[in-house]
Short mmCIF file of C-alpha atoms in Angstrom, two decimals:
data_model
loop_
_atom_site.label_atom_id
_atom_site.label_comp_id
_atom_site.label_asym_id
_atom_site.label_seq_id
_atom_site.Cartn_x
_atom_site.Cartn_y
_atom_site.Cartn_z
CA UNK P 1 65.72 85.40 -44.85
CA UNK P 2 66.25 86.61 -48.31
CA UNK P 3 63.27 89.08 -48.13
CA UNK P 4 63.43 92.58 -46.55
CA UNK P 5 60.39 91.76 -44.16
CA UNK P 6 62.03 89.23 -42.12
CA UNK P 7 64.89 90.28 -39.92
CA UNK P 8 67.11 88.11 -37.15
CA UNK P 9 69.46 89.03 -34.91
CA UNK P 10 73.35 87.85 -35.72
CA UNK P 11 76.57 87.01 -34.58
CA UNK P 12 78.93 88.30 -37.22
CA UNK P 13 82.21 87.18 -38.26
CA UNK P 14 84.66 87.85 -40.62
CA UNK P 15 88.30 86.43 -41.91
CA UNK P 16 90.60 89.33 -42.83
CA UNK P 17 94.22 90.02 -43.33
CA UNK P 18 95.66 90.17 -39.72
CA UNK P 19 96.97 93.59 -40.28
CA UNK P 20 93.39 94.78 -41.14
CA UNK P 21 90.43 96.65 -39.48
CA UNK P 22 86.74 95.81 -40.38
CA UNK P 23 83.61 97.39 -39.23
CA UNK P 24 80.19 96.26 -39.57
CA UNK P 25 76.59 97.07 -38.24
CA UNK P 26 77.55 96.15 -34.68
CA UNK P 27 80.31 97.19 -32.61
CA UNK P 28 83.76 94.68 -32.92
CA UNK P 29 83.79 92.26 -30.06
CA UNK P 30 87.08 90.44 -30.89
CA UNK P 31 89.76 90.19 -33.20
CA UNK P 32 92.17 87.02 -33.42
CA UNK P 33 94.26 85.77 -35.96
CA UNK P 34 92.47 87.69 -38.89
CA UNK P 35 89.10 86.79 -37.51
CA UNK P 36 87.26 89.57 -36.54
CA UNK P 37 83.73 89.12 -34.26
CA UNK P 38 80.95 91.45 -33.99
CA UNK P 39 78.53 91.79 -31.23
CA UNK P 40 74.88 90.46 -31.71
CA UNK P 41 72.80 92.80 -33.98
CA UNK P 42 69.80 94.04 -33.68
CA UNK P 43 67.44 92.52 -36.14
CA UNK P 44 68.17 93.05 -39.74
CA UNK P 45 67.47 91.97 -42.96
CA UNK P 46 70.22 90.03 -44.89
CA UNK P 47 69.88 93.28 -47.12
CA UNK P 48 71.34 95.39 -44.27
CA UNK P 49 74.34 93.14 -43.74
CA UNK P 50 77.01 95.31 -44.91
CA UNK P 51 81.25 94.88 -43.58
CA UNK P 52 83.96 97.87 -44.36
CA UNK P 53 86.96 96.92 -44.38
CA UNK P 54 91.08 98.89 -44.28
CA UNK P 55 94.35 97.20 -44.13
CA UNK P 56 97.53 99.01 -43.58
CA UNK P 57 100.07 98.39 -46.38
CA UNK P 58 103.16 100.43 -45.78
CA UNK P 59 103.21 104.04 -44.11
CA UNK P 60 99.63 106.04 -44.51
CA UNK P 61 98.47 103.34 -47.21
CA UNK P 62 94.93 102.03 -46.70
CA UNK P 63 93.45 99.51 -48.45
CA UNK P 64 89.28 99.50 -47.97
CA UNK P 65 87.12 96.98 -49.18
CA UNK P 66 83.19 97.96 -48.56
CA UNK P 67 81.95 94.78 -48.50
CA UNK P 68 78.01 94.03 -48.51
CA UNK P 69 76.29 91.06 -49.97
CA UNK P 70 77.94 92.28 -53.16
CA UNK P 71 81.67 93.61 -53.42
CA UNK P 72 80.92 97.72 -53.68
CA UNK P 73 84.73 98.84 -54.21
CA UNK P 74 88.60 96.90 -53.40
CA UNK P 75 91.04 100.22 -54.20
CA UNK P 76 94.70 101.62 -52.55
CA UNK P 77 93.94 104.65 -51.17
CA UNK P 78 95.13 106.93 -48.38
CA UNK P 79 93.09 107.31 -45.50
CA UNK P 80 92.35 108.77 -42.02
CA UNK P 81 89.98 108.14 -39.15
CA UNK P 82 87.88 110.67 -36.87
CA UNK P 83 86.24 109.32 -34.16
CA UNK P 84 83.33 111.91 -32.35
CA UNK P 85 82.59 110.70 -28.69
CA UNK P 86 78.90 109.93 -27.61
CA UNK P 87 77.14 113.33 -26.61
CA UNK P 88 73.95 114.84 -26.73
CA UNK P 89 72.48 117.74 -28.97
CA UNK P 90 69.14 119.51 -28.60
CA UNK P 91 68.90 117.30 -25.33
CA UNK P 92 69.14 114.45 -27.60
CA UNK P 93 71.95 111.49 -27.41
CA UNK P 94 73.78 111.47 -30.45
CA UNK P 95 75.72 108.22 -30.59
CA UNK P 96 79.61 107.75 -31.24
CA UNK P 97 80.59 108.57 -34.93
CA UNK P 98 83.88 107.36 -36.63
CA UNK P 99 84.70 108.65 -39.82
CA UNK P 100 87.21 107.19 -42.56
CA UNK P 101 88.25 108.84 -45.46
CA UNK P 102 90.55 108.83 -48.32
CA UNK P 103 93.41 111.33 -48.85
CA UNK P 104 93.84 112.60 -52.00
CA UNK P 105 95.22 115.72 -52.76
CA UNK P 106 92.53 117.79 -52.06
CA UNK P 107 92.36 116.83 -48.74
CA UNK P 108 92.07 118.81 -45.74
CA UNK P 109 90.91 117.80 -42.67
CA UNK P 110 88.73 120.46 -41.33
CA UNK P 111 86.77 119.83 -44.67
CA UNK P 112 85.37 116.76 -43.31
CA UNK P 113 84.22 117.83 -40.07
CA UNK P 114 81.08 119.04 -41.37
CA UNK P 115 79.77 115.54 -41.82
CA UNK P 116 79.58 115.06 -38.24
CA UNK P 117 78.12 118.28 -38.15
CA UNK P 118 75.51 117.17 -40.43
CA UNK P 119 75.09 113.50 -39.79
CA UNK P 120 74.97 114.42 -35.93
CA UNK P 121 71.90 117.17 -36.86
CA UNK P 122 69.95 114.44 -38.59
CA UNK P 123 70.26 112.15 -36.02
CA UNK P 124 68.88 114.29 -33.46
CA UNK P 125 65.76 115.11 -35.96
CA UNK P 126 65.06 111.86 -36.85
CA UNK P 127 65.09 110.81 -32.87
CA UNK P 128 62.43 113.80 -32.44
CA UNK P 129 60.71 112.99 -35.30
CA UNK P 130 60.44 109.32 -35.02
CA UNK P 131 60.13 109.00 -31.14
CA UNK P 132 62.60 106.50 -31.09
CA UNK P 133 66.47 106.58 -30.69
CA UNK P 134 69.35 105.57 -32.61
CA UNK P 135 69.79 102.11 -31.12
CA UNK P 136 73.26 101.86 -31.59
CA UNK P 137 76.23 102.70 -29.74
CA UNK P 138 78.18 103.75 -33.10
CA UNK P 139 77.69 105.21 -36.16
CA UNK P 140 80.57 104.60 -38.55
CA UNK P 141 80.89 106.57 -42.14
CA UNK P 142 83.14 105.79 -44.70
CA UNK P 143 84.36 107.68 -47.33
CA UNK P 144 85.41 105.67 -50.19
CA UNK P 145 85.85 105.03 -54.28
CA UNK P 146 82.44 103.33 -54.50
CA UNK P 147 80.43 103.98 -57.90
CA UNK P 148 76.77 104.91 -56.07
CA UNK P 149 76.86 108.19 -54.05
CA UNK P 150 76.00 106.76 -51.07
CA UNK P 151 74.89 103.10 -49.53
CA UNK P 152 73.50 103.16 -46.24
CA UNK P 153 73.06 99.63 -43.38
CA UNK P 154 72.34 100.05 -40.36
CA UNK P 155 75.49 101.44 -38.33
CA UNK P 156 77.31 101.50 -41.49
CA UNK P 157 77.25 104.51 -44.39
CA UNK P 158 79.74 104.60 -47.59
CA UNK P 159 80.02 107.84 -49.52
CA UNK P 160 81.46 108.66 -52.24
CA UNK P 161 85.15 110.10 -51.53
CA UNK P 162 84.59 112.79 -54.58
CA UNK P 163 81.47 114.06 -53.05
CA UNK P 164 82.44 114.35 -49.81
CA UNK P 165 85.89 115.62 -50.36
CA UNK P 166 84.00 118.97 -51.97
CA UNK P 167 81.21 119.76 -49.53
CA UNK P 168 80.00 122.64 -51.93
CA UNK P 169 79.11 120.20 -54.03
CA UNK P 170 74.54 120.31 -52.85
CA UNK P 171 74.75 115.77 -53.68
CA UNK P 172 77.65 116.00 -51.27
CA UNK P 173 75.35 117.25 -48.80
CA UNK P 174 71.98 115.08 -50.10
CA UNK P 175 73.72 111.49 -49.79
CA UNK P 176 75.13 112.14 -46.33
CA UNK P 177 71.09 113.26 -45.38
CA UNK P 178 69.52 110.49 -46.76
CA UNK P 179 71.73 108.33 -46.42
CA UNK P 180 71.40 108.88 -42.29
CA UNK P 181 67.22 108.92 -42.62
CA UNK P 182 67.62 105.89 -43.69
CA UNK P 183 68.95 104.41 -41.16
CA UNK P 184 65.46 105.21 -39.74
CA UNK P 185 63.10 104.57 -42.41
CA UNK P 186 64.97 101.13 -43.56
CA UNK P 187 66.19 100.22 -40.53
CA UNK P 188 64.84 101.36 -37.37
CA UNK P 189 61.60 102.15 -38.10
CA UNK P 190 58.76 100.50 -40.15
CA UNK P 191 56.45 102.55 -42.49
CA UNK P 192 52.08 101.19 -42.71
CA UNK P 193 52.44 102.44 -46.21
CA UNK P 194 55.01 103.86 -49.17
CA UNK P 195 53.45 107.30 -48.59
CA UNK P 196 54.25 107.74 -44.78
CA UNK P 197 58.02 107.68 -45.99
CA UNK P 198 57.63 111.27 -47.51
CA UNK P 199 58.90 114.13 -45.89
CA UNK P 200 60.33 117.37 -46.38
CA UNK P 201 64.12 118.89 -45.38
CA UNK P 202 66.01 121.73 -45.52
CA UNK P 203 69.21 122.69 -45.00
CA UNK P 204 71.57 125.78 -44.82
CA UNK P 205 74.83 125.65 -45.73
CA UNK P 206 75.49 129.29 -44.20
CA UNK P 207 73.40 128.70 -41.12
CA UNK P 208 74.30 125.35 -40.73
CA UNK P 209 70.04 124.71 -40.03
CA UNK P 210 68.87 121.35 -41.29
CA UNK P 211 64.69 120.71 -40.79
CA UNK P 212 62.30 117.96 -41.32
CA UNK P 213 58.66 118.56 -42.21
CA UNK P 214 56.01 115.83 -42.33
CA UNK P 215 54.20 115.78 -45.73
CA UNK P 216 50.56 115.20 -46.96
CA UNK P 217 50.01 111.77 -47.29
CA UNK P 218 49.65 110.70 -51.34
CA UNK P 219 51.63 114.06 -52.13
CA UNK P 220 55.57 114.69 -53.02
CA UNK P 221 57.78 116.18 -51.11
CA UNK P 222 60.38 118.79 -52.09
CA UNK P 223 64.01 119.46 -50.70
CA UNK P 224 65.28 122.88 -50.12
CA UNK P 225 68.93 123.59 -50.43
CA UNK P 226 69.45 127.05 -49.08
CA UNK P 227 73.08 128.09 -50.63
CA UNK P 228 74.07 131.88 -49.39
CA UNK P 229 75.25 132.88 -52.73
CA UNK P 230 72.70 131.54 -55.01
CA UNK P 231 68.49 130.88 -55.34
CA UNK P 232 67.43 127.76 -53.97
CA UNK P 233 67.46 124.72 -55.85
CA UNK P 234 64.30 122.59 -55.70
CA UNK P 235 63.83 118.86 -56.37
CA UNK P 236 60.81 116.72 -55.88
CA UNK P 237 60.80 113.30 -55.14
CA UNK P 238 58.49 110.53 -54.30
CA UNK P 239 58.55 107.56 -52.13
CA UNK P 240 60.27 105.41 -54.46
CA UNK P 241 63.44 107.54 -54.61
CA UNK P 242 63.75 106.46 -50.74
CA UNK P 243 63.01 102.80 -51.67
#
């Protein structure tokens, strides 16, 4: 079970504080005396088990654990939820999508409503582009003190609260993309070889236009940021930066 090729399907459980809320890859199926039960996965790999986790202290006070098969972050933070309802978007379903995030005082809450923008964008693309859905009813997306910029499981994305709390920052942007491709290419979808990952998007802060290109097999790909006030910034990458 401990390699990435061989996935099962699982009944997930966790013991938590009985003030607490914890998400995982599936959706909750019951919660009883601190013991929280998810609903059979689909089939992952042990590497895609991941667990979020919030208790409420006193007031607004959060505390969020991101929990996967190592401990990512355990901080006191303020935080808020946003949960988008299942719809559809270029004739596409787009699943549910609840968002967490920390309060700090540069928050404002209409400055987080582009990640659904975003994430919902992606998720549309990828579904055209892969010919197969999202496969779950729920996408959740956590903003939180975690070291990485992003970690993405399937159902389940951290980001890092001081990226996405300035979304003119172009990494705010990048994590939040990749980080929902790869709920396709690590855990939806399977790829015949490393060079079949690469592909190419763009997006437009201004236009709020995000496209994905197919690449040459065997060549890199580059990503576009088109920012209004500036010249685009190119990066290349290879396979192994999706790895």
């Amino acid at each position: 079970m401990d390699s990435p090729a061989y996935r099962a399907s699982l009944d997930l459980c966790v013991s938590f504080t009985p003030a607490g809320h914890i998400r995982s890859n599936a959706a909750t199926k019951s919660v009883e005396n601190g013991l929280t039960c998810f609903e059979r996965t689909v089939p992952l790999s042990t590497q895609q088990m991941a667990f979020a986790a919030f208790e409420k202290v006193k007031f607004d006070q959060l505390l969020i654990a991101m929990l996967t098969r190592k401990l990512l972050t355990s901080e006191w933070f303020q935080a808020e939820t946003l949960i988008y309802n299942r719809t559809t978007l270029d004739g596409v379903n787009v699943p549910a999508v609840e968002i967490v995030f920390s309060l700090n005082k540069n928050f404002r809450r209409e400055k987080h409503e582009w990640i659904y923008n975003e994430a919902s964008k992606v998720i549309a693309l990828m579904t055209q582009w892969t010919s197969f859905p999202y496969p779950l009813a729920a996408l959740k997306l956590f903003s939180a003190p975690i070291r990485a910029s992003s970690h993405s499981a399937l159902g389940l994305i951290t980001l890092q609260d001081r990226l996405v709390e300035h979304p003119s920052y172009t990494l705010a942007h990048v994590s939040l993309i990749h980080s929902v491709i790869l709920q396709w290419l690590s855990g939806i979808v399977s790829m015949s070889s490393a060079d079949e990952s690469c592909f190419t998007f763009t997006f437009s802060l201004a236009a709020g236009e995000i496209s994905l290109e197919r690449v040459r097999p065997g060549t890199a790909l580059t990503v576009v940021y088109a920012w209004p006030e500036s010249d685009c910034n190119k990066r290349r990458y290879d396979a192994s930066d999706f790895a």
